[in-house]
């Protein structure tokens, strides 16, 4: 069986990164008995986007590795420190790529260099107990309640069909 060198149709399984959890933490100092909540928020998960690039002519990279995922956000920590956001993943596609959903409907026609489409959004980070505090509720929740009540939103995932503009073999230079 021959190894393909040109692929113009591929099915991708993409998902955005998960958001990090918020933390329940209490500030402690030697002569301050009630320091208050200081738990940080979790970082947002990374998105997955497709971007038209002029130097890409085939979808061969996605034929061999069809599962792609954005980076997860990290968890918050004490001292009002928020977690880091996950890096977004940008998939380079050729000009004229059609993006179809799992049921076959056309989501986008990517024409022109630099055109970008967010395919799967990353999850939001959870809230720490410092973000949940108010003037009436000084100590908003115990550590077990914060992790469940404000856990990160589920990331979006989808199955897509990418089709390149040229359905025949790649253009070859002719001899003059």
CSV table of N, CA and C in Angstrom, one decimal:
chain,number,residue,atom,x,y,z
A,1,UNK,N,0.8,-1.2,0.0
A,1,UNK,CA,0.0,0.0,0.0
A,1,UNK,C,0.9,1.2,0.0
A,2,UNK,N,0.6,2.2,-0.9
A,2,UNK,CA,1.4,3.4,-1.0
A,2,UNK,C,1.0,4.4,0.1
A,3,UNK,N,2.0,5.1,0.5
A,3,UNK,CA,1.8,6.2,1.5
A,3,UNK,C,1.3,7.4,0.8
A,4,UNK,N,0.2,8.0,1.3
A,4,UNK,CA,-0.3,9.2,0.6
A,4,UNK,C,0.6,10.4,0.8
A,5,UNK,N,0.8,11.2,-0.3
A,5,UNK,CA,1.5,12.4,-0.2
A,5,UNK,C,0.6,13.7,-0.3
A,6,UNK,N,-0.6,13.5,-0.7
A,6,UNK,CA,-1.6,14.6,-0.9
A,6,UNK,C,-2.9,14.1,-0.3
A,7,UNK,N,-3.4,14.8,0.6
A,7,UNK,CA,-4.8,14.5,1.2
A,7,UNK,C,-5.6,15.8,1.1
A,8,UNK,N,-6.8,15.7,0.6
A,8,UNK,CA,-7.6,16.9,0.5
A,8,UNK,C,-8.9,16.8,1.3
A,9,UNK,N,-9.1,15.7,2.0
A,9,UNK,CA,-10.3,15.5,2.9
A,9,UNK,C,-9.9,14.7,4.1
A,10,UNK,N,-10.2,15.2,5.3
A,10,UNK,CA,-9.8,14.6,6.5
A,10,UNK,C,-10.9,14.9,7.6
A,11,UNK,N,-11.0,13.9,8.5
A,11,UNK,CA,-11.9,14.1,9.6
A,11,UNK,C,-11.1,14.4,10.9
A,12,UNK,N,-11.4,15.5,11.5
A,12,UNK,CA,-10.7,15.9,12.8
A,12,UNK,C,-11.6,15.8,14.0
A,13,UNK,N,-11.0,15.4,15.1
A,13,UNK,CA,-11.6,15.3,16.4
A,13,UNK,C,-10.9,16.3,17.3
A,14,UNK,N,-11.5,17.5,17.5
A,14,UNK,CA,-10.9,18.6,18.3
A,14,UNK,C,-11.7,18.8,19.6
A,15,UNK,N,-10.9,19.3,20.6
A,15,UNK,CA,-11.6,19.7,21.8
A,15,UNK,C,-10.7,20.8,22.5
A,16,UNK,N,-11.4,21.8,23.0
A,16,UNK,CA,-10.7,22.9,23.7
A,16,UNK,C,-10.2,22.4,25.1
A,17,UNK,N,-9.2,23.1,25.6
A,17,UNK,CA,-8.6,22.7,26.9
A,17,UNK,C,-9.6,22.9,28.1
A,18,UNK,N,-9.4,22.2,29.1
A,18,UNK,CA,-10.3,22.4,30.3
A,18,UNK,C,-9.7,23.6,31.1
A,19,UNK,N,-10.6,24.3,31.8
A,19,UNK,CA,-10.2,25.3,32.7
A,19,UNK,C,-9.7,24.8,34.0
A,20,UNK,N,-8.9,25.5,34.7
A,20,UNK,CA,-8.3,25.0,36.0
A,20,UNK,C,-9.3,25.3,37.1
A,21,UNK,N,-9.2,24.6,38.2
A,21,UNK,CA,-10.1,24.8,39.4
A,21,UNK,C,-9.7,26.0,40.2
A,22,UNK,N,-10.6,26.6,40.8
A,22,UNK,CA,-10.4,27.6,41.8
A,22,UNK,C,-10.0,27.0,43.1
A,23,UNK,N,-9.3,27.7,44.0
A,23,UNK,CA,-8.8,27.2,45.3
A,23,UNK,C,-9.4,27.9,46.4
A,24,UNK,N,-9.7,27.1,47.5
A,24,UNK,CA,-10.2,27.7,48.8
A,24,UNK,C,-9.0,27.8,49.7
A,25,UNK,N,-8.6,29.0,50.1
A,25,UNK,CA,-7.4,29.2,50.9
A,25,UNK,C,-7.7,30.3,51.9
A,26,UNK,N,-7.1,30.3,53.0
A,26,UNK,CA,-7.3,31.3,54.1
A,26,UNK,C,-6.0,32.0,54.4
A,27,UNK,N,-5.9,33.3,54.3
A,27,UNK,CA,-4.7,34.0,54.6
A,27,UNK,C,-4.4,33.9,56.1
A,28,UNK,N,-3.1,33.6,56.4
A,28,UNK,CA,-2.7,33.4,57.8
A,28,UNK,C,-1.4,34.2,58.1
A,29,UNK,N,-1.5,35.0,59.2
A,29,UNK,CA,-0.3,35.7,59.7
A,29,UNK,C,-0.2,35.6,61.2
A,30,UNK,N,0.9,35.9,61.7
A,30,UNK,CA,1.2,35.7,63.1
A,30,UNK,C,0.2,36.4,64.0
A,31,UNK,N,0.0,37.7,63.8
A,31,UNK,CA,-0.9,38.5,64.7
A,31,UNK,C,-2.2,38.9,64.1
A,32,UNK,N,-2.6,38.2,63.0
A,32,UNK,CA,-3.9,38.4,62.4
A,32,UNK,C,-4.7,37.1,62.5
A,33,UNK,N,-5.6,37.0,63.5
A,33,UNK,CA,-6.3,35.8,63.6
A,33,UNK,C,-7.3,35.5,62.5
A,34,UNK,N,-7.9,36.5,61.9
A,34,UNK,CA,-8.9,36.3,60.8
A,34,UNK,C,-8.4,37.0,59.5
A,35,UNK,N,-7.5,36.3,58.8
A,35,UNK,CA,-6.9,36.9,57.6
A,35,UNK,C,-7.9,37.1,56.4
A,36,UNK,N,-8.8,36.2,56.3
A,36,UNK,CA,-9.8,36.2,55.2
A,36,UNK,C,-9.4,35.3,54.1
A,37,UNK,N,-10.4,35.1,53.2
A,37,UNK,CA,-10.1,34.2,52.0
A,37,UNK,C,-9.1,34.8,51.0
A,38,UNK,N,-8.2,34.0,50.5
A,38,UNK,CA,-7.3,34.5,49.5
A,38,UNK,C,-7.0,33.4,48.4
A,39,UNK,N,-8.0,32.6,48.1
A,39,UNK,CA,-7.9,31.6,47.1
A,39,UNK,C,-8.0,32.2,45.7
A,40,UNK,N,-7.1,31.8,44.8
A,40,UNK,CA,-7.1,32.3,43.4
A,40,UNK,C,-8.0,31.6,42.5
A,41,UNK,N,-8.3,32.2,41.3
A,41,UNK,CA,-9.1,31.6,40.3
A,41,UNK,C,-8.3,30.7,39.4
A,42,UNK,N,-9.0,29.7,38.8
A,42,UNK,CA,-8.3,28.9,37.8
A,42,UNK,C,-8.1,29.5,36.5
A,43,UNK,N,-7.1,29.1,35.7
A,43,UNK,CA,-6.9,29.6,34.4
A,43,UNK,C,-7.8,29.1,33.3
A,44,UNK,N,-8.1,29.8,32.3
A,44,UNK,CA,-9.0,29.4,31.2
A,44,UNK,C,-8.2,28.4,30.3
A,45,UNK,N,-9.0,27.4,29.7
A,45,UNK,CA,-8.4,26.5,28.8
A,45,UNK,C,-8.1,27.1,27.4
A,46,UNK,N,-7.2,26.5,26.7
A,46,UNK,CA,-6.9,27.0,25.4
A,46,UNK,C,-7.9,26.6,24.3
A,47,UNK,N,-8.1,27.5,23.3
A,47,UNK,CA,-9.0,27.3,22.2
A,47,UNK,C,-8.2,26.5,21.1
A,48,UNK,N,-9.0,25.9,20.2
A,48,UNK,CA,-8.5,25.3,19.0
A,48,UNK,C,-9.0,26.1,17.8
A,49,UNK,N,-8.1,26.6,17.0
A,49,UNK,CA,-8.6,27.4,15.8
A,49,UNK,C,-7.9,26.9,14.6
A,50,UNK,N,-8.5,27.2,13.4
A,50,UNK,CA,-7.9,26.8,12.1
A,50,UNK,C,-7.6,28.2,11.4
A,51,UNK,N,-6.4,28.3,10.8
A,51,UNK,CA,-6.0,29.5,10.2
A,51,UNK,C,-5.4,29.2,8.8
A,52,UNK,N,-5.8,30.0,7.8
A,52,UNK,CA,-5.3,29.8,6.4
A,52,UNK,C,-3.9,30.3,6.4
A,53,UNK,N,-3.0,29.4,5.9
A,53,UNK,CA,-1.6,29.7,5.7
A,53,UNK,C,-1.2,29.5,4.3
A,54,UNK,N,-0.4,30.4,3.7
A,54,UNK,CA,-0.1,30.3,2.3
A,54,UNK,C,0.8,29.1,2.0
A,55,UNK,N,1.7,28.7,2.9
A,55,UNK,CA,2.7,27.7,2.6
A,55,UNK,C,2.1,26.3,2.8
A,56,UNK,N,0.9,26.1,3.2
A,56,UNK,CA,0.3,24.8,3.4
A,56,UNK,C,-0.6,24.5,2.2
A,57,UNK,N,-0.3,23.3,1.6
A,57,UNK,CA,-1.1,23.0,0.4
A,57,UNK,C,-1.9,21.7,0.5
A,58,UNK,N,-1.7,21.0,1.6
A,58,UNK,CA,-2.4,19.7,1.8
A,58,UNK,C,-2.8,19.5,3.3
A,59,UNK,N,-3.7,18.6,3.5
A,59,UNK,CA,-4.1,18.3,4.9
A,59,UNK,C,-3.5,17.0,5.4
A,60,UNK,N,-2.3,16.6,4.9
A,60,UNK,CA,-1.6,15.4,5.3
A,60,UNK,C,-1.3,15.2,6.7
A,61,UNK,N,-1.0,16.4,7.4
A,61,UNK,CA,-0.6,16.3,8.8
A,61,UNK,C,-1.8,15.9,9.7
A,62,UNK,N,-3.0,16.2,9.3
A,62,UNK,CA,-4.2,15.9,10.1
A,62,UNK,C,-4.7,14.5,9.7
A,63,UNK,N,-4.3,14.0,8.6
A,63,UNK,CA,-4.6,12.6,8.2
A,63,UNK,C,-3.9,11.6,9.1
A,64,UNK,N,-2.7,11.9,9.5
A,64,UNK,CA,-1.9,11.0,10.4
A,64,UNK,C,-2.2,11.2,11.9
A,65,UNK,N,-2.6,12.4,12.3
A,65,UNK,CA,-2.9,12.7,13.7
A,65,UNK,C,-4.3,13.5,13.7
A,66,UNK,N,-5.4,12.7,13.7
A,66,UNK,CA,-6.7,13.4,13.6
A,66,UNK,C,-7.2,14.0,14.9
A,67,UNK,N,-6.6,13.6,16.1
A,67,UNK,CA,-7.1,14.1,17.4
A,67,UNK,C,-6.2,15.3,17.8
A,68,UNK,N,-6.8,16.4,18.0
A,68,UNK,CA,-6.1,17.6,18.5
A,68,UNK,C,-6.9,18.3,19.7
A,69,UNK,N,-6.1,18.8,20.6
A,69,UNK,CA,-6.7,19.4,21.8
A,69,UNK,C,-5.9,20.6,22.3
A,70,UNK,N,-6.7,21.6,22.8
A,70,UNK,CA,-6.0,22.8,23.4
A,70,UNK,C,-5.4,22.5,24.8
A,71,UNK,N,-4.5,23.3,25.2
A,71,UNK,CA,-3.9,23.0,26.5
A,71,UNK,C,-4.8,23.4,27.7
A,72,UNK,N,-4.7,22.6,28.7
A,72,UNK,CA,-5.6,22.9,29.9
A,72,UNK,C,-5.0,24.1,30.7
A,73,UNK,N,-5.9,24.8,31.4
A,73,UNK,CA,-5.5,25.9,32.3
A,73,UNK,C,-5.1,25.3,33.6
A,74,UNK,N,-4.2,26.0,34.3
A,74,UNK,CA,-3.7,25.5,35.6
A,74,UNK,C,-4.6,26.0,36.7
A,75,UNK,N,-4.5,25.3,37.8
A,75,UNK,CA,-5.3,25.6,39.0
A,75,UNK,C,-4.8,26.9,39.7
A,76,UNK,N,-5.7,27.6,40.4
A,76,UNK,CA,-5.3,28.7,41.2
A,76,UNK,C,-4.6,28.3,42.4
A,77,UNK,N,-4.0,29.2,43.1
A,77,UNK,CA,-3.3,28.9,44.4
A,77,UNK,C,-3.6,30.0,45.4
A,78,UNK,N,-3.1,29.8,46.6
A,78,UNK,CA,-3.3,30.8,47.7
A,78,UNK,C,-2.6,32.1,47.4
A,79,UNK,N,-2.9,33.1,48.2
A,79,UNK,CA,-2.3,34.4,48.0
A,79,UNK,C,-2.8,35.2,46.8
A,80,UNK,N,-4.1,35.0,46.4
A,80,UNK,CA,-4.7,35.6,45.3
A,80,UNK,C,-4.0,35.4,44.0
A,81,UNK,N,-3.4,34.2,43.8
A,81,UNK,CA,-2.7,33.9,42.6
A,81,UNK,C,-3.6,33.1,41.7
A,82,UNK,N,-3.9,33.6,40.5
A,82,UNK,CA,-4.7,32.9,39.5
A,82,UNK,C,-3.8,32.0,38.7
A,83,UNK,N,-4.5,30.9,38.2
A,83,UNK,CA,-3.8,29.9,37.4
A,83,UNK,C,-3.5,30.5,36.0
A,84,UNK,N,-2.5,29.9,35.4
A,84,UNK,CA,-2.1,30.3,34.0
A,84,UNK,C,-3.1,29.8,33.0
A,85,UNK,N,-3.4,30.6,32.0
A,85,UNK,CA,-4.3,30.2,30.9
A,85,UNK,C,-3.6,29.2,30.0
A,86,UNK,N,-4.3,28.3,29.4
A,86,UNK,CA,-3.8,27.3,28.5
A,86,UNK,C,-3.5,27.9,27.2
A,87,UNK,N,-2.5,27.4,26.5
A,87,UNK,CA,-2.1,27.9,25.1
A,87,UNK,C,-3.2,27.5,24.1
A,88,UNK,N,-3.5,28.4,23.2
A,88,UNK,CA,-4.4,28.0,22.1
A,88,UNK,C,-3.6,27.2,21.0
A,89,UNK,N,-4.3,26.3,20.4
A,89,UNK,CA,-3.7,25.5,19.3
A,89,UNK,C,-4.2,26.1,18.0
A,90,UNK,N,-3.3,26.4,17.1
A,90,UNK,CA,-3.7,27.0,15.8
A,90,UNK,C,-3.3,25.9,14.7
A,91,UNK,N,-4.3,25.5,14.0
A,91,UNK,CA,-4.1,24.5,12.9
A,91,UNK,C,-4.0,25.2,11.6
A,92,UNK,N,-2.9,25.0,10.9
A,92,UNK,CA,-2.7,25.6,9.6
A,92,UNK,C,-3.4,24.8,8.5
A,93,UNK,N,-4.2,25.5,7.7
A,93,UNK,CA,-4.9,24.8,6.6
A,93,UNK,C,-4.7,25.6,5.3
A,94,UNK,N,-4.9,24.9,4.2
A,94,UNK,CA,-4.7,25.6,2.9
A,94,UNK,C,-5.9,26.6,2.6
A,95,UNK,N,-5.6,27.5,1.6
A,95,UNK,CA,-6.6,28.4,1.2
A,95,UNK,C,-7.8,27.7,0.5
A,96,UNK,N,-9.0,28.1,0.8
A,96,UNK,CA,-10.2,27.5,0.2
A,96,UNK,C,-10.7,26.2,1.0
A,97,UNK,N,-10.3,26.1,2.2
A,97,UNK,CA,-10.7,24.9,3.0
A,97,UNK,C,-12.2,25.1,3.5
A,98,UNK,N,-13.0,24.0,3.3
A,98,UNK,CA,-14.4,24.0,3.8
A,98,UNK,C,-14.4,23.3,5.1
A,99,UNK,N,-15.0,23.8,6.1
A,99,UNK,CA,-15.1,23.2,7.4
A,99,UNK,C,-16.6,22.8,7.6
A,100,UNK,N,-16.8,21.5,7.8
A,100,UNK,CA,-18.1,20.9,7.9
A,100,UNK,C,-18.3,20.3,9.3
A,101,UNK,N,-19.5,20.4,9.8
A,101,UNK,CA,-19.8,19.8,11.1
A,101,UNK,C,-20.0,18.3,11.0
A,102,UNK,N,-20.3,17.7,12.1
A,102,UNK,CA,-20.4,16.2,12.1
A,102,UNK,C,-21.6,15.7,11.3
A,103,UNK,N,-22.7,16.6,11.2
A,103,UNK,CA,-23.8,16.2,10.4
A,103,UNK,C,-23.8,16.6,8.9
A,104,UNK,N,-22.7,17.3,8.5
A,104,UNK,CA,-22.5,17.6,7.1
A,104,UNK,C,-22.7,19.1,6.8
A,105,UNK,N,-23.3,19.9,7.7
A,105,UNK,CA,-23.5,21.3,7.4
A,105,UNK,C,-22.2,22.1,7.3
A,106,UNK,N,-22.2,23.0,6.4
A,106,UNK,CA,-21.0,23.8,6.2
A,106,UNK,C,-20.9,24.9,7.3
A,107,UNK,N,-19.8,24.9,8.1
A,107,UNK,CA,-19.6,25.9,9.1
A,107,UNK,C,-18.9,27.1,8.6
A,108,UNK,N,-17.9,26.9,7.8
A,108,UNK,CA,-17.1,28.0,7.3
A,108,UNK,C,-16.4,27.6,6.0
A,109,UNK,N,-16.2,28.6,5.2
A,109,UNK,CA,-15.4,28.5,4.0
A,109,UNK,C,-14.2,29.4,4.2
A,110,UNK,N,-13.0,28.9,4.4
A,110,UNK,CA,-11.8,29.7,4.8
A,110,UNK,C,-11.1,30.1,3.5
A,111,UNK,N,-11.3,31.3,3.1
A,111,UNK,CA,-10.7,31.8,1.9
A,111,UNK,C,-9.9,33.1,2.2
A,112,UNK,N,-8.7,33.1,1.7
A,112,UNK,CA,-7.8,34.3,2.0
A,112,UNK,C,-6.8,34.0,3.1
A,113,UNK,N,-5.6,34.4,2.9
A,113,UNK,CA,-4.5,34.2,3.8
A,113,UNK,C,-4.8,34.9,5.1
A,114,UNK,N,-4.7,34.2,6.3
A,114,UNK,CA,-4.9,34.8,7.6
A,114,UNK,C,-6.3,34.7,8.1
A,115,UNK,N,-7.2,34.1,7.3
A,115,UNK,CA,-8.6,33.9,7.8
A,115,UNK,C,-8.5,32.8,8.9
A,116,UNK,N,-9.2,33.1,10.0
A,116,UNK,CA,-9.1,32.2,11.2
A,116,UNK,C,-10.5,31.9,11.7
A,117,UNK,N,-10.7,30.7,12.2
A,117,UNK,CA,-12.0,30.2,12.7
A,117,UNK,C,-11.7,29.5,14.0
A,118,UNK,N,-12.4,29.9,15.1
A,118,UNK,CA,-12.3,29.1,16.4
A,118,UNK,C,-13.2,27.9,16.3
A,119,UNK,N,-12.6,26.7,16.3
A,119,UNK,CA,-13.3,25.5,16.1
A,119,UNK,C,-13.9,25.0,17.4
A,120,UNK,N,-13.1,25.0,18.5
A,120,UNK,CA,-13.5,24.5,19.8
A,120,UNK,C,-13.0,25.5,20.8
A,121,UNK,N,-13.9,26.1,21.6
A,121,UNK,CA,-13.5,27.0,22.7
A,121,UNK,C,-13.0,26.3,23.9
A,122,UNK,N,-12.0,26.9,24.6
A,122,UNK,CA,-11.6,26.3,25.9
A,122,UNK,C,-12.5,26.6,27.0
A,123,UNK,N,-12.4,25.8,28.1
A,123,UNK,CA,-13.2,26.0,29.2
A,123,UNK,C,-12.8,27.2,30.1
A,124,UNK,N,-13.8,27.7,30.9
A,124,UNK,CA,-13.5,28.8,31.8
A,124,UNK,C,-12.9,28.2,33.1
A,125,UNK,N,-12.0,29.0,33.7
A,125,UNK,CA,-11.5,28.6,35.0
A,125,UNK,C,-12.5,28.8,36.1
A,126,UNK,N,-12.3,28.0,37.1
A,126,UNK,CA,-13.2,28.1,38.3
A,126,UNK,C,-12.9,29.2,39.2
A,127,UNK,N,-13.8,29.6,40.0
A,127,UNK,CA,-13.6,30.8,40.9
A,127,UNK,C,-13.0,30.3,42.3
A,128,UNK,N,-12.0,31.1,42.8
A,128,UNK,CA,-11.5,30.8,44.1
A,128,UNK,C,-12.4,31.4,45.2
A,129,UNK,N,-12.1,31.1,46.4
A,129,UNK,CA,-13.0,31.7,47.5
A,129,UNK,C,-12.8,33.2,47.7
A,130,UNK,N,-11.7,33.8,47.2
A,130,UNK,CA,-11.6,35.2,47.3
A,130,UNK,C,-12.6,35.9,46.4
A,131,UNK,N,-12.8,35.3,45.2
A,131,UNK,CA,-13.8,35.9,44.3
A,131,UNK,C,-15.2,35.8,44.8
A,132,UNK,N,-15.5,34.8,45.6
A,132,UNK,CA,-16.8,34.5,46.1
A,132,UNK,C,-17.1,35.3,47.4
A,133,UNK,N,-16.2,36.0,48.0
A,133,UNK,CA,-16.4,36.7,49.2
A,133,UNK,C,-17.1,38.0,49.0
A,134,UNK,N,-17.9,38.4,49.9
A,134,UNK,CA,-18.6,39.7,49.9
A,134,UNK,C,-18.6,40.3,51.3
A,135,UNK,N,-19.2,41.5,51.4
A,135,UNK,CA,-19.3,42.1,52.7
A,135,UNK,C,-20.1,41.3,53.7
A,136,UNK,N,-21.1,40.6,53.2
A,136,UNK,CA,-22.0,39.8,54.1
A,136,UNK,C,-21.4,38.4,54.4
A,137,UNK,N,-20.7,37.8,53.3
A,137,UNK,CA,-20.1,36.5,53.5
A,137,UNK,C,-18.6,36.6,53.5
A,138,UNK,N,-18.0,36.7,54.7
A,138,UNK,CA,-16.5,36.9,54.8
A,138,UNK,C,-15.8,35.6,54.4
A,139,UNK,N,-16.3,34.5,54.8
A,139,UNK,CA,-15.7,33.2,54.5
A,139,UNK,C,-16.7,32.4,53.7
A,140,UNK,N,-16.6,32.5,52.3
A,140,UNK,CA,-17.7,32.0,51.5
A,140,UNK,C,-17.9,30.5,51.5
A,141,UNK,N,-16.9,29.6,51.5
A,141,UNK,CA,-17.1,28.2,51.4
A,141,UNK,C,-15.9,27.4,52.0
A,142,UNK,N,-16.2,26.2,52.3
A,142,UNK,CA,-15.1,25.3,52.8
A,142,UNK,C,-14.4,24.8,51.5
A,143,UNK,N,-13.2,24.3,51.6
A,143,UNK,CA,-12.5,23.8,50.5
A,143,UNK,C,-13.2,22.8,49.6
A,144,UNK,N,-14.0,21.9,50.3
A,144,UNK,CA,-14.7,20.9,49.5
A,144,UNK,C,-15.8,21.4,48.7
A,145,UNK,N,-16.5,22.5,49.2
A,145,UNK,CA,-17.6,23.1,48.4
A,145,UNK,C,-17.1,23.9,47.3
A,146,UNK,N,-16.0,24.6,47.4
A,146,UNK,CA,-15.5,25.5,46.3
A,146,UNK,C,-15.1,24.6,45.1
A,147,UNK,N,-14.5,23.5,45.3
A,147,UNK,CA,-14.0,22.7,44.2
A,147,UNK,C,-15.2,22.1,43.4
A,148,UNK,N,-16.3,21.8,44.1
A,148,UNK,CA,-17.4,21.3,43.4
A,148,UNK,C,-18.3,22.4,42.8
A,149,UNK,N,-18.6,23.4,43.5
A,149,UNK,CA,-19.5,24.4,43.1
A,149,UNK,C,-19.0,25.3,41.9
A,150,UNK,N,-17.7,25.5,41.9
A,150,UNK,CA,-17.2,26.4,40.9
A,150,UNK,C,-16.1,25.7,40.1
A,151,UNK,N,-16.3,24.4,39.8
A,151,UNK,CA,-15.4,23.7,39.0
A,151,UNK,C,-15.4,24.2,37.6
A,152,UNK,N,-14.4,23.9,36.8
A,152,UNK,CA,-14.3,24.5,35.4
A,152,UNK,C,-15.4,24.0,34.5
A,153,UNK,N,-15.9,24.8,33.6
A,153,UNK,CA,-16.9,24.5,32.7
A,153,UNK,C,-16.4,23.4,31.7
A,154,UNK,N,-17.2,22.5,31.3
A,154,UNK,CA,-16.7,21.5,30.4
A,154,UNK,C,-16.3,22.1,29.1
A,155,UNK,N,-15.2,21.6,28.6
A,155,UNK,CA,-14.7,22.1,27.3
A,155,UNK,C,-15.5,21.7,26.1
A,156,UNK,N,-15.5,22.4,25.1
A,156,UNK,CA,-16.2,22.1,23.9
A,156,UNK,C,-15.4,21.1,23.0
A,157,UNK,N,-16.1,20.1,22.5
A,157,UNK,CA,-15.4,19.2,21.6
A,157,UNK,C,-16.3,18.9,20.4
A,158,UNK,N,-15.7,18.6,19.3
A,158,UNK,CA,-16.5,18.4,18.1
A,158,UNK,C,-15.7,17.5,17.1
A,159,UNK,N,-16.5,17.0,16.1
A,159,UNK,CA,-15.9,16.2,15.0
A,159,UNK,C,-16.2,17.0,13.8
A,160,UNK,N,-15.1,17.3,13.0
A,160,UNK,CA,-15.2,18.1,11.8
A,160,UNK,C,-14.7,17.4,10.6
A,161,UNK,N,-15.1,17.8,9.4
A,161,UNK,CA,-14.6,17.3,8.2
A,161,UNK,C,-14.0,18.5,7.4
A,162,UNK,N,-12.7,18.5,7.2
A,162,UNK,CA,-12.0,19.5,6.4
A,162,UNK,C,-11.8,19.1,5.0
A,163,UNK,N,-12.2,19.9,4.0
A,163,UNK,CA,-12.0,19.6,2.6
A,163,UNK,C,-11.2,20.7,2.0
A,164,UNK,N,-10.1,20.4,1.3
A,164,UNK,CA,-9.3,21.3,0.6
A,164,UNK,C,-10.0,21.7,-0.7
A,165,UNK,N,-9.6,22.9,-1.2
A,165,UNK,CA,-10.2,23.4,-2.4
A,165,UNK,C,-9.9,22.6,-3.6
A,166,UNK,N,-8.7,22.0,-3.7
A,166,UNK,CA,-8.4,21.2,-4.9
A,166,UNK,C,-8.7,19.8,-4.6
A,167,UNK,N,-9.6,19.2,-5.3
A,167,UNK,CA,-10.0,17.8,-5.1
A,167,UNK,C,-9.2,16.9,-6.0
A,168,UNK,N,-8.4,17.4,-6.9
A,168,UNK,CA,-7.6,16.6,-7.8
A,168,UNK,C,-6.2,16.6,-7.2
A,169,UNK,N,-5.2,16.1,-8.1
A,169,UNK,CA,-3.8,16.1,-7.6
A,169,UNK,C,-3.3,17.5,-7.6
A,170,UNK,N,-2.2,17.7,-6.8
A,170,UNK,CA,-1.7,19.0,-6.7
A,170,UNK,C,-1.2,19.6,-8.1
A,171,UNK,N,-1.2,20.9,-8.2
A,171,UNK,CA,-0.7,21.5,-9.4
A,171,UNK,C,0.8,21.3,-9.6
A,172,UNK,N,1.2,20.9,-10.8
A,172,UNK,CA,2.6,20.7,-11.1
A,172,UNK,C,3.0,21.6,-12.2
A,173,UNK,N,4.2,22.1,-12.1
A,173,UNK,CA,4.8,23.0,-13.1
A,173,UNK,C,5.0,22.2,-14.4
A,174,UNK,N,4.6,22.8,-15.5
A,174,UNK,CA,4.8,22.2,-16.8
A,174,UNK,C,6.1,22.7,-17.4
A,175,UNK,N,6.7,21.9,-18.3
A,175,UNK,CA,7.9,22.2,-18.9
A,175,UNK,C,7.6,23.1,-20.1
A,176,UNK,N,8.4,24.2,-20.3
A,176,UNK,CA,8.1,25.1,-21.4
A,176,UNK,C,9.0,24.8,-22.6
